Amino acid sequence: MERYFQPEIEQAPREYLRAIQSARLIKMVHHCYEHVPFYREKFDEIGLSPDDIKSIDDIQKLPFTTKQDLRDHYPFGLFAVPKDQLVRIHASSGTTGKQTVVGYTQHDIDVWAEGAARALVAAGGTEHDSVHVSYGYGLFTGGLGLHYGAEKLGATAIPVSSGNTDRQIQILQDFGSDIICCTPSYAMYIGESVGKKGIDPKTLKVRAGIFGAEPWSENMRKQIEKSLAINAYDIYGLSEIAGPGVSYECRCKNGLHVCEDYFYPEIIDPETLQPLPDGEYGELVFTCIGKEALPLVRYRTRDICSLTHEACECGRTLVRMSKPRGRTDDMLIIRGVNVFPSQVEHVILSLGMEPNYQIIVERKNNLDTMEVCIEMSPQMFSDSVKGLEGTEAKIEAALHTTLGLSAKVRLVEPNSIPRSEGKAKRVIDKRKI
């Protein structure tokens, strides 16, 4: 029998969902206009009054918001509540070292936890389960997102965080974890490590995994399911909207159900900005109709996917989004961390290096690796090997500070990186996703 965390929403008639969306959009637009100068100016510029928004059908009258808007108003300029009403702040990486900062009221945390709890139940979770959370904890939203979702469900959260794989396996064995949550690449690594230790994965109690924060393929899903003897489910989120739990897979694994009572989705043509119908691929846009601290209006995620309102066999009526199949910008997702080539360039230039570089991303042993090749100046080319190694280490440390991610730096000969008459090819992504 199919279980739901909130059947009154997850199985709600479309008319009921639209009524909720309309009421929340109207409230949200007034809230933004009254408390966020940025939105008041944008609305005034196009002659839009909050009273012009009378239902969810009017959402296309509203202007778009971009990640650049968040950067331009760093850190708290788009917040719609005073700082003393915040109970949590998270952040994700920005393009030049400045992070995208997100604030949450207690209500926002509850909304986020609700979405994560829905995801856990859709993966077969119950209040009797132990949820092994191997996402990183901290400013990254992964760990605390599933942690609070587990507690919202009434399950037992095990906050293992990432790393120390031997300990992860020991805890899976000793604590009898039922559900594991981490990036898909780390799940693959844990599965491989289980095999190398000679452990039969069927002896582990874990039966399901919820994996997200980076792209992964159906082939990778099959490998994870085989190596850990589990069912693997996708989850989607982004810091600016809420973190993991914005959408999630059910047992049908045929698209991710969007928590559209809180996050209203649209698909637009990224060139014309016009809405696209169900089934057509375009850029995913979210409006945060259920948030207080950072209620973003028509936020352009840059993720490319499609939507469908067709009924799902699981009984949920929530709209489904396809797995994102690319992006409209140059952002890379490496081990769950957002990385922009411009961040790398910022670090390189700040250290006085040549502006000729290339980023090579690969997936080795099911973990993403990043190597940055940087051309030496003719003067550097004559330096000692020890001196060059010291420079590489200095750049690696600076990249780690900016990205929150380790990268291998390799200094190469002058003029050895191919030139282009058009846009320089800064990234070579060799991952087979």
JSON list of C-alpha atoms in Angstrom, two decimals, residues 144-298:
[
{"chain": "A", "resi": 144, "resn": "LEU", "atom": "CA", "xyz": [20.66, 19.44, 7.64]},
{"chain": "A", "resi": 145, "resn": "GLY", "atom": "CA", "xyz": [17.93, 19.18, 4.98]},
{"chain": "A", "resi": 146, "resn": "LEU", "atom": "CA", "xyz": [17.56, 15.41, 5.24]},
{"chain": "A", "resi": 147, "resn": "HIS", "atom": "CA", "xyz": [18.33, 15.51, 8.97]},
{"chain": "A", "resi": 148, "resn": "TYR", "atom": "CA", "xyz": [15.35, 17.76, 9.70]},
{"chain": "A", "resi": 149, "resn": "GLY", "atom": "CA", "xyz": [13.22, 15.79, 7.24]},
{"chain": "A", "resi": 150, "resn": "ALA", "atom": "CA", "xyz": [13.93, 12.60, 9.17]},
{"chain": "A", "resi": 151, "resn": "GLU", "atom": "CA", "xyz": [13.03, 14.25, 12.46]},
{"chain": "A", "resi": 152, "resn": "LYS", "atom": "CA", "xyz": [9.87, 15.75, 10.92]},
{"chain": "A", "resi": 153, "resn": "LEU", "atom": "CA", "xyz": [8.84, 12.24, 9.89]},
{"chain": "A", "resi": 154, "resn": "GLY", "atom": "CA", "xyz": [9.49, 10.99, 13.41]},
{"chain": "A", "resi": 155, "resn": "ALA", "atom": "CA", "xyz": [12.37, 8.78, 12.24]},
{"chain": "A", "resi": 156, "resn": "THR", "atom": "CA", "xyz": [15.80, 8.63, 13.88]},
{"chain": "A", "resi": 157, "resn": "ALA", "atom": "CA", "xyz": [18.40, 10.85, 12.21]},
{"chain": "A", "resi": 158, "resn": "ILE", "atom": "CA", "xyz": [22.02, 9.63, 12.27]},
{"chain": "A", "resi": 159, "resn": "PRO", "atom": "CA", "xyz": [24.14, 12.71, 11.40]},
{"chain": "A", "resi": 160, "resn": "VAL", "atom": "CA", "xyz": [27.22, 10.93, 10.05]},
{"chain": "A", "resi": 161, "resn": "SER", "atom": "CA", "xyz": [28.17, 13.67, 7.55]},
{"chain": "A", "resi": 162, "resn": "SER", "atom": "CA", "xyz": [30.52, 12.85, 4.68]},
{"chain": "A", "resi": 163, "resn": "GLY", "atom": "CA", "xyz": [33.92, 11.19, 4.62]},
{"chain": "A", "resi": 164, "resn": "ASN", "atom": "CA", "xyz": [35.61, 8.42, 6.63]},
{"chain": "A", "resi": 165, "resn": "THR", "atom": "CA", "xyz": [34.09, 5.64, 4.56]},
{"chain": "A", "resi": 166, "resn": "ASP", "atom": "CA", "xyz": [35.21, 2.83, 6.85]},
{"chain": "A", "resi": 167, "resn": "ARG", "atom": "CA", "xyz": [33.28, 4.45, 9.68]},
{"chain": "A", "resi": 168, "resn": "GLN", "atom": "CA", "xyz": [30.25, 4.92, 7.41]},
{"chain": "A", "resi": 169, "resn": "ILE", "atom": "CA", "xyz": [30.19, 1.19, 6.70]},
{"chain": "A", "resi": 170, "resn": "GLN", "atom": "CA", "xyz": [30.71, 0.33, 10.36]},
{"chain": "A", "resi": 171, "resn": "ILE", "atom": "CA", "xyz": [27.73, 2.50, 11.33]},
{"chain": "A", "resi": 172, "resn": "LEU", "atom": "CA", "xyz": [25.57, 0.97, 8.58]},
{"chain": "A", "resi": 173, "resn": "GLN", "atom": "CA", "xyz": [26.39, -2.44, 10.07]},
{"chain": "A", "resi": 174, "resn": "ASP", "atom": "CA", "xyz": [26.22, -1.63, 13.77]},
{"chain": "A", "resi": 175, "resn": "PHE", "atom": "CA", "xyz": [23.38, 0.89, 13.90]},
{"chain": "A", "resi": 176, "resn": "GLY", "atom": "CA", "xyz": [21.15, -0.93, 11.42]},
{"chain": "A", "resi": 177, "resn": "SER", "atom": "CA", "xyz": [20.52, 2.15, 9.27]},
{"chain": "A", "resi": 178, "resn": "ASP", "atom": "CA", "xyz": [17.41, 1.76, 7.07]},
{"chain": "A", "resi": 179, "resn": "ILE", "atom": "CA", "xyz": [17.85, 4.66, 4.63]},
{"chain": "A", "resi": 180, "resn": "ILE", "atom": "CA", "xyz": [21.05, 6.32, 3.47]},
{"chain": "A", "resi": 181, "resn": "CYS", "atom": "CA", "xyz": [21.22, 9.89, 2.10]},
{"chain": "A", "resi": 182, "resn": "CYS", "atom": "CA", "xyz": [24.27, 11.26, 0.26]},
{"chain": "A", "resi": 183, "resn": "THR", "atom": "CA", "xyz": [25.52, 12.26, -3.18]},
{"chain": "A", "resi": 184, "resn": "PRO", "atom": "CA", "xyz": [25.18, 9.47, -5.77]},
{"chain": "A", "resi": 185, "resn": "SER", "atom": "CA", "xyz": [28.94, 9.44, -6.42]},
{"chain": "A", "resi": 186, "resn": "TYR", "atom": "CA", "xyz": [29.61, 8.89, -2.71]},
{"chain": "A", "resi": 187, "resn": "ALA", "atom": "CA", "xyz": [26.97, 6.16, -2.61]},
{"chain": "A", "resi": 188, "resn": "MET", "atom": "CA", "xyz": [28.88, 4.44, -5.42]},
{"chain": "A", "resi": 189, "resn": "TYR", "atom": "CA", "xyz": [32.11, 4.73, -3.46]},
{"chain": "A", "resi": 190, "resn": "ILE", "atom": "CA", "xyz": [30.52, 3.32, -0.31]},
{"chain": "A", "resi": 191, "resn": "GLY", "atom": "CA", "xyz": [29.10, 0.44, -2.37]},
{"chain": "A", "resi": 192, "resn": "GLU", "atom": "CA", "xyz": [32.50, -0.32, -3.88]},
{"chain": "A", "resi": 193, "resn": "SER", "atom": "CA", "xyz": [34.12, -0.19, -0.44]},
{"chain": "A", "resi": 194, "resn": "VAL", "atom": "CA", "xyz": [31.51, -2.61, 0.90]},
{"chain": "A", "resi": 195, "resn": "GLY", "atom": "CA", "xyz": [32.44, -5.03, -1.90]},
{"chain": "A", "resi": 196, "resn": "LYS", "atom": "CA", "xyz": [36.19, -4.66, -1.31]},
{"chain": "A", "resi": 197, "resn": "LYS", "atom": "CA", "xyz": [35.68, -5.51, 2.36]},
{"chain": "A", "resi": 198, "resn": "GLY", "atom": "CA", "xyz": [34.00, -8.75, 1.33]},
{"chain": "A", "resi": 199, "resn": "ILE", "atom": "CA", "xyz": [30.70, -7.70, 2.90]},
{"chain": "A", "resi": 200, "resn": "ASP", "atom": "CA", "xyz": [27.55, -9.05, 1.32]},
{"chain": "A", "resi": 201, "resn": "PRO", "atom": "CA", "xyz": [25.39, -5.90, 0.89]},
{"chain": "A", "resi": 202, "resn": "LYS", "atom": "CA", "xyz": [22.30, -8.00, 1.54]},
{"chain": "A", "resi": 203, "resn": "THR", "atom": "CA", "xyz": [23.48, -8.42, 5.13]},
{"chain": "A", "resi": 204, "resn": "LEU", "atom": "CA", "xyz": [23.08, -4.67, 5.68]},
{"chain": "A", "resi": 205, "resn": "LYS", "atom": "CA", "xyz": [19.69, -3.52, 6.90]},
{"chain": "A", "resi": 206, "resn": "VAL", "atom": "CA", "xyz": [19.69, -0.44, 4.63]},
{"chain": "A", "resi": 207, "resn": "ARG", "atom": "CA", "xyz": [16.99, -0.83, 1.98]},
{"chain": "A", "resi": 208, "resn": "ALA", "atom": "CA", "xyz": [16.75, 2.59, 0.29]},
{"chain": "A", "resi": 209, "resn": "GLY", "atom": "CA", "xyz": [18.88, 5.57, -0.60]},
{"chain": "A", "resi": 210, "resn": "ILE", "atom": "CA", "xyz": [18.02, 9.19, -1.38]},
{"chain": "A", "resi": 211, "resn": "PHE", "atom": "CA", "xyz": [20.67, 10.75, -3.57]},
{"chain": "A", "resi": 212, "resn": "GLY", "atom": "CA", "xyz": [21.04, 14.23, -5.03]},
{"chain": "A", "resi": 213, "resn": "ALA", "atom": "CA", "xyz": [23.16, 17.41, -5.22]},
{"chain": "A", "resi": 214, "resn": "GLU", "atom": "CA", "xyz": [24.79, 16.31, -8.49]},
{"chain": "A", "resi": 215, "resn": "PRO", "atom": "CA", "xyz": [23.73, 14.85, -11.86]},
{"chain": "A", "resi": 216, "resn": "TRP", "atom": "CA", "xyz": [23.56, 11.07, -12.15]},
{"chain": "A", "resi": 217, "resn": "SER", "atom": "CA", "xyz": [22.44, 8.59, -14.77]},
{"chain": "A", "resi": 218, "resn": "GLU", "atom": "CA", "xyz": [20.10, 5.61, -14.82]},
{"chain": "A", "resi": 219, "resn": "ASN", "atom": "CA", "xyz": [23.14, 3.41, -15.30]},
{"chain": "A", "resi": 220, "resn": "MET", "atom": "CA", "xyz": [24.64, 4.83, -12.12]},
{"chain": "A", "resi": 221, "resn": "ARG", "atom": "CA", "xyz": [21.35, 4.16, -10.32]},
{"chain": "A", "resi": 222, "resn": "LYS", "atom": "CA", "xyz": [21.56, 0.48, -11.31]},
{"chain": "A", "resi": 223, "resn": "GLN", "atom": "CA", "xyz": [25.15, 0.24, -10.12]},
{"chain": "A", "resi": 224, "resn": "ILE", "atom": "CA", "xyz": [24.32, 1.82, -6.75]},
{"chain": "A", "resi": 225, "resn": "GLU", "atom": "CA", "xyz": [21.29, -0.43, -6.30]},
{"chain": "A", "resi": 226, "resn": "LYS", "atom": "CA", "xyz": [23.39, -3.52, -7.05]},
{"chain": "A", "resi": 227, "resn": "SER", "atom": "CA", "xyz": [26.42, -2.57, -4.93]},
{"chain": "A", "resi": 228, "resn": "LEU", "atom": "CA", "xyz": [24.32, -1.72, -1.84]},
{"chain": "A", "resi": 229, "resn": "ALA", "atom": "CA", "xyz": [21.30, -3.96, -2.50]},
{"chain": "A", "resi": 230, "resn": "ILE", "atom": "CA", "xyz": [18.90, -1.02, -2.15]},
{"chain": "A", "resi": 231, "resn": "ASN", "atom": "CA", "xyz": [16.36, 1.03, -4.06]},
{"chain": "A", "resi": 232, "resn": "ALA", "atom": "CA", "xyz": [17.90, 4.36, -5.12]},
{"chain": "A", "resi": 233, "resn": "TYR", "atom": "CA", "xyz": [15.78, 7.53, -5.37]},
{"chain": "A", "resi": 234, "resn": "ASP", "atom": "CA", "xyz": [16.56, 10.98, -6.73]},
{"chain": "A", "resi": 235, "resn": "ILE", "atom": "CA", "xyz": [15.95, 14.21, -4.80]},
{"chain": "A", "resi": 236, "resn": "TYR", "atom": "CA", "xyz": [16.23, 17.78, -6.05]},
{"chain": "A", "resi": 237, "resn": "GLY", "atom": "CA", "xyz": [16.76, 21.10, -4.37]},
{"chain": "A", "resi": 238, "resn": "LEU", "atom": "CA", "xyz": [18.84, 24.23, -4.50]},
{"chain": "A", "resi": 239, "resn": "SER", "atom": "CA", "xyz": [19.91, 26.47, -1.66]},
{"chain": "A", "resi": 240, "resn": "GLU", "atom": "CA", "xyz": [18.15, 29.56, -3.00]},
{"chain": "A", "resi": 241, "resn": "ILE", "atom": "CA", "xyz": [14.78, 27.79, -2.97]},
{"chain": "A", "resi": 242, "resn": "ALA", "atom": "CA", "xyz": [15.06, 25.52, 0.07]},
{"chain": "A", "resi": 243, "resn": "GLY", "atom": "CA", "xyz": [17.64, 22.76, -0.29]},
{"chain": "A", "resi": 244, "resn": "PRO", "atom": "CA", "xyz": [16.88, 19.05, -0.87]},
{"chain": "A", "resi": 245, "resn": "GLY", "atom": "CA", "xyz": [13.16, 18.33, -0.84]},
{"chain": "A", "resi": 246, "resn": "VAL", "atom": "CA", "xyz": [11.93, 20.79, -3.46]},
{"chain": "A", "resi": 247, "resn": "SER", "atom": "CA", "xyz": [11.09, 17.69, -5.50]},
{"chain": "A", "resi": 248, "resn": "TYR", "atom": "CA", "xyz": [11.57, 13.94, -5.08]},
{"chain": "A", "resi": 249, "resn": "GLU", "atom": "CA", "xyz": [11.07, 10.56, -6.73]},
{"chain": "A", "resi": 250, "resn": "CYS", "atom": "CA", "xyz": [8.45, 8.04, -5.72]},
{"chain": "A", "resi": 251, "resn": "ARG", "atom": "CA", "xyz": [8.58, 4.26, -6.23]},
{"chain": "A", "resi": 252, "resn": "CYS", "atom": "CA", "xyz": [7.68, 4.74, -9.92]},
{"chain": "A", "resi": 253, "resn": "LYS", "atom": "CA", "xyz": [10.97, 6.59, -10.55]},
{"chain": "A", "resi": 254, "resn": "ASN", "atom": "CA", "xyz": [9.34, 8.41, -13.43]},
{"chain": "A", "resi": 255, "resn": "GLY", "atom": "CA", "xyz": [10.04, 12.06, -12.66]},
{"chain": "A", "resi": 256, "resn": "LEU", "atom": "CA", "xyz": [10.34, 14.02, -9.42]},
{"chain": "A", "resi": 257, "resn": "HIS", "atom": "CA", "xyz": [7.19, 15.24, -7.65]},
{"chain": "A", "resi": 258, "resn": "VAL", "atom": "CA", "xyz": [7.46, 18.98, -6.96]},
{"chain": "A", "resi": 259, "resn": "CYS", "atom": "CA", "xyz": [6.24, 20.38, -3.64]},
{"chain": "A", "resi": 260, "resn": "GLU", "atom": "CA", "xyz": [4.20, 22.86, -5.66]},
{"chain": "A", "resi": 261, "resn": "ASP", "atom": "CA", "xyz": [2.16, 24.02, -2.70]},
{"chain": "A", "resi": 262, "resn": "TYR", "atom": "CA", "xyz": [5.33, 25.84, -1.60]},
{"chain": "A", "resi": 263, "resn": "PHE", "atom": "CA", "xyz": [7.44, 26.10, -4.76]},
{"chain": "A", "resi": 264, "resn": "TYR", "atom": "CA", "xyz": [5.50, 26.87, -7.91]},
{"chain": "A", "resi": 265, "resn": "PRO", "atom": "CA", "xyz": [7.34, 25.60, -11.04]},
{"chain": "A", "resi": 266, "resn": "GLU", "atom": "CA", "xyz": [7.34, 26.90, -14.60]},
{"chain": "A", "resi": 267, "resn": "ILE", "atom": "CA", "xyz": [9.30, 25.94, -17.71]},
{"chain": "A", "resi": 268, "resn": "ILE", "atom": "CA", "xyz": [10.36, 28.83, -19.95]},
{"chain": "A", "resi": 269, "resn": "ASP", "atom": "CA", "xyz": [12.26, 29.21, -23.18]},
{"chain": "A", "resi": 270, "resn": "PRO", "atom": "CA", "xyz": [15.62, 30.59, -21.92]},
{"chain": "A", "resi": 271, "resn": "GLU", "atom": "CA", "xyz": [15.91, 32.84, -24.98]},
{"chain": "A", "resi": 272, "resn": "THR", "atom": "CA", "xyz": [12.38, 34.28, -25.32]},
{"chain": "A", "resi": 273, "resn": "LEU", "atom": "CA", "xyz": [11.49, 33.84, -21.60]},
{"chain": "A", "resi": 274, "resn": "GLN", "atom": "CA", "xyz": [8.05, 32.65, -22.71]},
{"chain": "A", "resi": 275, "resn": "PRO", "atom": "CA", "xyz": [6.35, 29.74, -20.90]},
{"chain": "A", "resi": 276, "resn": "LEU", "atom": "CA", "xyz": [6.49, 26.29, -22.46]},
{"chain": "A", "resi": 277, "resn": "PRO", "atom": "CA", "xyz": [3.82, 23.57, -22.28]},
{"chain": "A", "resi": 278, "resn": "ASP", "atom": "CA", "xyz": [4.07, 20.22, -20.52]},
{"chain": "A", "resi": 279, "resn": "GLY", "atom": "CA", "xyz": [6.58, 17.85, -22.08]},
{"chain": "A", "resi": 280, "resn": "GLU", "atom": "CA", "xyz": [8.78, 20.52, -23.65]},
{"chain": "A", "resi": 281, "resn": "TYR", "atom": "CA", "xyz": [12.28, 21.03, -22.31]},
{"chain": "A", "resi": 282, "resn": "GLY", "atom": "CA", "xyz": [13.29, 24.49, -21.15]},
{"chain": "A", "resi": 283, "resn": "GLU", "atom": "CA", "xyz": [14.62, 26.37, -18.14]},
{"chain": "A", "resi": 284, "resn": "LEU", "atom": "CA", "xyz": [13.10, 25.56, -14.76]},
{"chain": "A", "resi": 285, "resn": "VAL", "atom": "CA", "xyz": [11.75, 28.56, -12.83]},
{"chain": "A", "resi": 286, "resn": "PHE", "atom": "CA", "xyz": [10.51, 28.54, -9.23]},
{"chain": "A", "resi": 287, "resn": "THR", "atom": "CA", "xyz": [8.43, 31.02, -7.25]},
{"chain": "A", "resi": 288, "resn": "CYS", "atom": "CA", "xyz": [8.63, 30.54, -3.47]},
{"chain": "A", "resi": 289, "resn": "ILE", "atom": "CA", "xyz": [4.96, 30.93, -2.58]},
{"chain": "A", "resi": 290, "resn": "GLY", "atom": "CA", "xyz": [5.38, 29.43, 0.89]},
{"chain": "A", "resi": 291, "resn": "LYS", "atom": "CA", "xyz": [8.50, 31.12, 2.26]},
{"chain": "A", "resi": 292, "resn": "GLU", "atom": "CA", "xyz": [8.96, 34.14, 4.53]},
{"chain": "A", "resi": 293, "resn": "ALA", "atom": "CA", "xyz": [12.65, 35.10, 4.72]},
{"chain": "A", "resi": 294, "resn": "LEU", "atom": "CA", "xyz": [13.68, 34.79, 1.06]},
{"chain": "A", "resi": 295, "resn": "PRO", "atom": "CA", "xyz": [10.50, 34.56, -1.05]},
{"chain": "A", "resi": 296, "resn": "LEU", "atom": "CA", "xyz": [12.06, 34.59, -4.52]},
{"chain": "A", "resi": 297, "resn": "VAL", "atom": "CA", "xyz": [9.83, 35.61, -7.44]},
{"chain": "A", "resi": 298, "resn": "ARG", "atom": "CA", "xyz": [10.19, 33.55, -10.64]}
]
